[in-house]
Amino acid sequence: ETGVTQSPTHLIKTRGQQVTLRCSSQSGHNTVSWYQQALGQGPQFIFQYYREEENGRGNFPPRFSGLQFPNYSSELNVNALELDDSALYLCASSTDLGNEKLFFGSGTQLSVL
Amino acid sequence: SQQGEEDPQALSIQEGENATMNCSYKTSINNLQWYRQNSGRGLVHLILIRSNEREKHSGRLRVTLDTSKKSSSLLITASRAADTASYFCATDENSNSGYELNFGKGTSLLVTP
């Protein structure tokens, strides 16, 4: 039990739609990172938020955006969904800016049809 | 980008045997971590080894790091059926601002009774 919860567990969307995924971090964890994991692959870094500001971004287009709120919750928004966006989306929280131990949620499985 | 690469891709052993997984990476790192993932859900942090360390133990886990060869190994001793999972190495590169972990594609371990 990592103390990080994600919702929804599963989601089915149609190409072109928009989706919002939610994450609730451990209390006291100021940093949240989002990762995309395609089937059979390792997680790929999307971006990180620290104290409600984007702190770093991976190789993902601007239609992937995020928000972090003061209550340790956060969102990942994806606009104009494409078929290749089908994946498991994981959020991970950590203390301050450290990457030395990430606490992952169970993920949201997104299917784009 | 995925820097770590695990070997083998899949490993099948019997309970009680030892399991060894290897990870190779490409650039200099601050630390290397191993995570476990059950059935495509959230990842669980297992162990971290810093670039100036050569070996680390945690319970039945033993991790080694050879920075000259840019490689690491994870040994699970006296394996149990509950160890069945995918195992990923993740590197924190020196060139990062500290916000990104680079995961490999993972080793799928099956432990049969």
GROMACS .gro file of N, CA, C and O in nm, chain B residues 13-78:
model
  264
  126ILE      N    1   1.164  -1.989  -1.301
  126ILE     CA    2   1.239  -2.072  -1.206
  126ILE      C    3   1.141  -2.139  -1.111
  126ILE      O    4   1.022  -2.105  -1.108
  127GLN      N    5   1.194  -2.231  -1.030
  127GLN     CA    6   1.110  -2.297  -0.930
  127GLN      C    7   1.134  -2.232  -0.792
  127GLN      O    8   1.240  -2.173  -0.767
  128GLU      N    9   1.033  -2.245  -0.710
  128GLU     CA   10   1.045  -2.193  -0.573
  128GLU      C   11   1.172  -2.246  -0.508
  128GLU      O   12   1.207  -2.363  -0.523
  129GLY      N   13   1.238  -2.158  -0.435
  129GLY     CA   14   1.359  -2.196  -0.365
  129GLY      C   15   1.485  -2.164  -0.442
  129GLY      O   16   1.594  -2.151  -0.383
  130GLU      N   17   1.473  -2.151  -0.574
  130GLU     CA   18   1.590  -2.117  -0.655
  130GLU      C   19   1.617  -1.966  -0.647
  130GLU      O   20   1.533  -1.889  -0.604
  131ASN      N   21   1.736  -1.929  -0.690
  131ASN     CA   22   1.772  -1.787  -0.698
  131ASN      C   23   1.741  -1.733  -0.836
  131ASN      O   24   1.752  -1.804  -0.936
  132ALA      N   25   1.704  -1.606  -0.841
  132ALA     CA   26   1.677  -1.539  -0.968
  132ALA      C   27   1.772  -1.421  -0.983
  132ALA      O   28   1.786  -1.340  -0.892
  133THR      N   29   1.836  -1.413  -1.098
  133THR     CA   30   1.927  -1.302  -1.125
  133THR      C   31   1.881  -1.228  -1.250
  133THR      O   32   1.857  -1.289  -1.354
  134MET      N   33   1.868  -1.097  -1.235
  134MET     CA   34   1.831  -1.011  -1.348
  134MET      C   35   1.938  -0.904  -1.365
  134MET      O   36   1.994  -0.857  -1.266
  135ASN      N   37   1.963  -0.869  -1.488
  135ASN     CA   38   2.067  -0.773  -1.518
  135ASN      C   39   2.010  -0.649  -1.586
  135ASN      O   40   1.907  -0.656  -1.653
  136CYS      N   41   2.080  -0.539  -1.566
  136CYS     CA   42   2.037  -0.412  -1.624
  136CYS      C   43   2.159  -0.341  -1.679
  136CYS      O   44   2.262  -0.332  -1.609
  137SER      N   45   2.150  -0.294  -1.802
  137SER     CA   46   2.258  -0.213  -1.857
  137SER      C   47   2.203  -0.076  -1.892
  137SER      O   48   2.085  -0.062  -1.926
  138TYR      N   49   2.289   0.025  -1.882
  138TYR     CA   50   2.246   0.162  -1.911
  138TYR      C   51   2.356   0.232  -1.989
  138TYR      O   52   2.465   0.177  -2.008
  139LYS      N   53   2.328   0.355  -2.033
  139LYS     CA   54   2.418   0.415  -2.132
  139LYS      C   55   2.499   0.534  -2.082
  139LYS      O   56   2.609   0.558  -2.129
  140THR      N   57   2.443   0.615  -1.993
  140THR     CA   58   2.514   0.734  -1.950
  140THR      C   59   2.542   0.730  -1.801
  140THR      O   60   2.493   0.643  -1.730
  141SER      N   61   2.622   0.824  -1.753
  141SER     CA   62   2.656   0.826  -1.611
  141SER      C   63   2.533   0.860  -1.528
  141SER      O   64   2.446   0.935  -1.572
  142ILE      N   65   2.528   0.803  -1.410
  142ILE     CA   66   2.407   0.813  -1.328
  142ILE      C   67   2.438   0.861  -1.187
  142ILE      O   68   2.551   0.852  -1.140
  143ASN      N   69   2.334   0.911  -1.121
  143ASN     CA   70   2.342   0.945  -0.979
  143ASN      C   71   2.310   0.822  -0.894
  143ASN      O   72   2.372   0.796  -0.793
  144ASN      N   73   2.206   0.752  -0.937
  144ASN     CA   74   2.169   0.630  -0.866
  144ASN      C   75   2.092   0.538  -0.960
  144ASN      O   76   2.049   0.580  -1.069
  145LEU      N   77   2.075   0.415  -0.918
  145LEU     CA   78   1.998   0.317  -0.993
  145LEU      C   79   1.902   0.251  -0.895
  145LEU      O   80   1.940   0.217  -0.783
  146GLN      N   81   1.779   0.235  -0.939
  146GLN     CA   82   1.677   0.177  -0.852
  146GLN      C   83   1.614   0.056  -0.921
  146GLN      O   84   1.611   0.048  -1.043
  147TRP      N   85   1.563  -0.034  -0.841
  147TRP     CA   86   1.485  -0.147  -0.891
  147TRP      C   87   1.343  -0.138  -0.836
  147TRP      O   88   1.322  -0.108  -0.718
  148TYR      N   89   1.248  -0.164  -0.927
  148TYR     CA   90   1.107  -0.163  -0.892
  148TYR      C   91   1.044  -0.296  -0.935
  148TYR      O   92   1.089  -0.359  -1.031
  149ARG      N   93   0.938  -0.333  -0.866
  149ARG     CA   94   0.861  -0.452  -0.901
  149ARG      C   95   0.720  -0.410  -0.939
  149ARG      O   96   0.663  -0.318  -0.880
  150GLN      N   97   0.664  -0.479  -1.039
  150GLN     CA   98   0.528  -0.450  -1.083
  150GLN      C   99   0.452  -0.581  -1.095
  150GLN      O  100   0.494  -0.671  -1.169
  151ASN      N  101   0.341  -0.589  -1.025
  151ASN     CA  102   0.255  -0.707  -1.032
  151ASN      C  103   0.143  -0.683  -1.131
  151ASN      O  104   0.071  -0.583  -1.122
  152SER      N  105   0.129  -0.773  -1.226
  152SER     CA  106   0.014  -0.776  -1.317
  152SER      C  107  -0.019  -0.641  -1.379
  152SER      O  108  -0.136  -0.603  -1.385
  153GLY      N  109   0.080  -0.567  -1.424
  153GLY     CA  110   0.058  -0.442  -1.494
  153GLY      C  111  -0.003  -0.331  -1.410
  153GLY      O  112  -0.063  -0.239  -1.463
  154ARG      N  113   0.012  -0.342  -1.279
  154ARG     CA  114  -0.042  -0.235  -1.193
  154ARG      C  115   0.072  -0.146  -1.145
  154ARG      O  116   0.170  -0.128  -1.213
  155GLY      N  117   0.056  -0.085  -1.027
  155GLY     CA  118   0.156   0.010  -0.981
  155GLY      C  119   0.289  -0.054  -0.950
  155GLY      O  120   0.300  -0.173  -0.922
  156LEU      N  121   0.395   0.027  -0.958
  156LEU     CA  122   0.529  -0.021  -0.929
  156LEU      C  123   0.560   0.000  -0.781
  156LEU      O  124   0.517   0.098  -0.721
  157VAL      N  125   0.639  -0.092  -0.727
  157VAL     CA  126   0.680  -0.083  -0.588
  157VAL      C  127   0.832  -0.073  -0.582
  157VAL      O  128   0.903  -0.154  -0.644
  158HIS      N  129   0.880   0.027  -0.511
  158HIS     CA  130   1.024   0.048  -0.498
  158HIS      C  131   1.085  -0.065  -0.415
  158HIS      O  132   1.034  -0.100  -0.307
  159LEU      N  133   1.194  -0.124  -0.466
  159LEU     CA  134   1.260  -0.233  -0.395
  159LEU      C  135   1.388  -0.187  -0.328
  159LEU      O  136   1.410  -0.210  -0.208
  160ILE      N  137   1.475  -0.122  -0.404
  160ILE     CA  138   1.606  -0.090  -0.351
  160ILE      C  139   1.671   0.017  -0.439
  160ILE      O  140   1.645   0.025  -0.559
  161LEU      N  141   1.756   0.098  -0.378
  161LEU     CA  142   1.831   0.202  -0.449
  161LEU      C  143   1.979   0.183  -0.421
  161LEU      O  144   2.017   0.154  -0.306
  162ILE      N  145   2.060   0.198  -0.523
  162ILE     CA  146   2.204   0.192  -0.505
  162ILE      C  147   2.263   0.317  -0.570
  162ILE      O  148   2.226   0.355  -0.681
  163ARG      N  149   2.351   0.384  -0.496
  163ARG     CA  150   2.409   0.509  -0.545
  163ARG      C  151   2.531   0.478  -0.631
  163ARG      O  152   2.590   0.370  -0.623
  164SER      N  153   2.570   0.577  -0.709
  164SER     CA  154   2.679   0.556  -0.805
  164SER      C  155   2.812   0.525  -0.736
  164SER      O  156   2.901   0.466  -0.796
  165ASN      N  157   2.827   0.564  -0.609
  165ASN     CA  158   2.953   0.536  -0.539
  165ASN      C  159   2.946   0.407  -0.455
  165ASN      O  160   3.037   0.378  -0.378
  166GLU      N  161   2.838   0.333  -0.470
  166GLU     CA  162   2.824   0.205  -0.399
  166GLU      C  163   2.841   0.091  -0.497
  166GLU      O  164   2.808   0.104  -0.616
  167ARG      N  165   2.885  -0.022  -0.448
  167ARG     CA  166   2.908  -0.138  -0.536
  167ARG      C  167   2.810  -0.251  -0.508
  167ARG      O  168   2.781  -0.331  -0.598
  168GLU      N  169   2.761  -0.258  -0.385
  168GLU     CA  170   2.671  -0.368  -0.350
  168GLU      C  171   2.581  -0.323  -0.236
  168GLU      O  172   2.621  -0.246  -0.149
  169LYS      N  173   2.457  -0.374  -0.241
  169LYS     CA  174   2.362  -0.340  -0.136
  169LYS      C  175   2.269  -0.457  -0.113
  169LYS      O  176   2.236  -0.530  -0.207
  170HIS      N  177   2.227  -0.476   0.011
  170HIS     CA  178   2.139  -0.587   0.047
  170HIS      C  179   2.013  -0.534   0.112
  170HIS      O  180   2.016  -0.434   0.184
  171SER      N  181   1.903  -0.604   0.087
  171SER     CA  182   1.779  -0.575   0.158
  171SER      C  183   1.699  -0.704   0.164
  171SER      O  184   1.642  -0.747   0.065
  172GLY      N  185   1.698  -0.767   0.280
  172GLY     CA  186   1.628  -0.895   0.295
  172GLY      C  187   1.684  -0.999   0.199
  172GLY      O  188   1.804  -1.028   0.200
  173ARG      N  189   1.599  -1.053   0.111
  173ARG     CA  190   1.643  -1.154   0.014
  173ARG      C  191   1.696  -1.092  -0.115
  173ARG      O  192   1.727  -1.163  -0.210
  174LEU      N  193   1.707  -0.961  -0.119
  174LEU     CA  194   1.754  -0.892  -0.238
  174LEU      C  195   1.900  -0.851  -0.223
  174LEU      O  196   1.943  -0.806  -0.118
  175ARG      N  197   1.973  -0.869  -0.335
  175ARG     CA  198   2.111  -0.822  -0.339
  175ARG      C  199   2.129  -0.751  -0.473
  175ARG      O  200   2.101  -0.806  -0.577
  176VAL      N  201   2.176  -0.628  -0.465
  176VAL     CA  202   2.197  -0.549  -0.586
  176VAL      C  203   2.345  -0.515  -0.597
  176VAL      O  204   2.409  -0.480  -0.498
  177THR      N  205   2.398  -0.526  -0.717
  177THR     CA  206   2.534  -0.483  -0.743
  177THR      C  207   2.533  -0.376  -0.851
  177THR      O  208   2.440  -0.369  -0.933
  178LEU      N  209   2.633  -0.294  -0.851
  178LEU     CA  210   2.646  -0.187  -0.951
  178LEU      C  211   2.791  -0.180  -0.996
  178LEU      O  212   2.882  -0.172  -0.912
  179ASP      N  213   2.811  -0.184  -1.126
  179ASP     CA  214   2.943  -0.169  -1.186
  179ASP      C  215   2.937  -0.049  -1.280
  179ASP      O  216   2.892  -0.060  -1.394
  180THR      N  217   2.982   0.066  -1.232
  180THR     CA  218   2.970   0.187  -1.314
  180THR      C  219   3.066   0.186  -1.433
  180THR      O  220   3.040   0.252  -1.532
  181SER      N  221   3.175   0.110  -1.423
  181SER     CA  222   3.268   0.104  -1.536
  181SER      C  223   3.206   0.028  -1.653
  181SER      O  224   3.233   0.058  -1.769
  182LYS      N  225   3.121  -0.068  -1.622
  182LYS     CA  226   3.052  -0.145  -1.726
  182LYS      C  227   2.911  -0.093  -1.749
  182LYS      O  228   2.839  -0.145  -1.835
  183LYS      N  229   2.872   0.006  -1.670
  183LYS     CA  230   2.736   0.060  -1.678
  183LYS      C  231   2.633  -0.053  -1.669
  183LYS      O  232   2.546  -0.069  -1.757
  184SER      N  233   2.643  -0.129  -1.563
  184SER     CA  234   2.552  -0.241  -1.546
  184SER      C  235   2.522  -0.264  -1.399
  184SER      O  236   2.600  -0.228  -1.310
  185SER      N  237   2.408  -0.328  -1.376
  185SER     CA  238   2.365  -0.362  -1.241
  185SER      C  239   2.299  -0.500  -1.246
  185SER      O  240   2.248  -0.541  -1.351
  186SER      N  241   2.299  -0.568  -1.134
  186SER     CA  242   2.226  -0.694  -1.126
  186SER      C  243   2.143  -0.697  -1.000
  186SER      O  244   2.179  -0.639  -0.897
  187LEU      N  245   2.030  -0.764  -1.010
  187LEU     CA  246   1.940  -0.786  -0.896
  187LEU      C  247   1.931  -0.935  -0.874
  187LEU      O  248   1.894  -1.010  -0.965
  188LEU      N  249   1.966  -0.978  -0.754
  188LEU     CA  250   1.957  -1.119  -0.717
  188LEU      C  251   1.847  -1.135  -0.612
  188LEU      O  252   1.848  -1.066  -0.510
  189ILE      N  253   1.754  -1.226  -0.639
  189ILE     CA  254   1.652  -1.262  -0.541
  189ILE      C  255   1.684  -1.403  -0.495
  189ILE      O  256   1.683  -1.497  -0.577
  190THR      N  257   1.714  -1.419  -0.369
  190THR     CA  258   1.749  -1.551  -0.319
  190THR      C  259   1.625  -1.624  -0.267
  190THR      O  260   1.527  -1.561  -0.226
  191ALA      N  261   1.631  -1.756  -0.271
  191ALA     CA  262   1.523  -1.841  -0.217
  191ALA      C  263   1.387  -1.791  -0.263
  191ALA      O  264   1.300  -1.756  -0.181
   0.00000   0.00000   0.00000
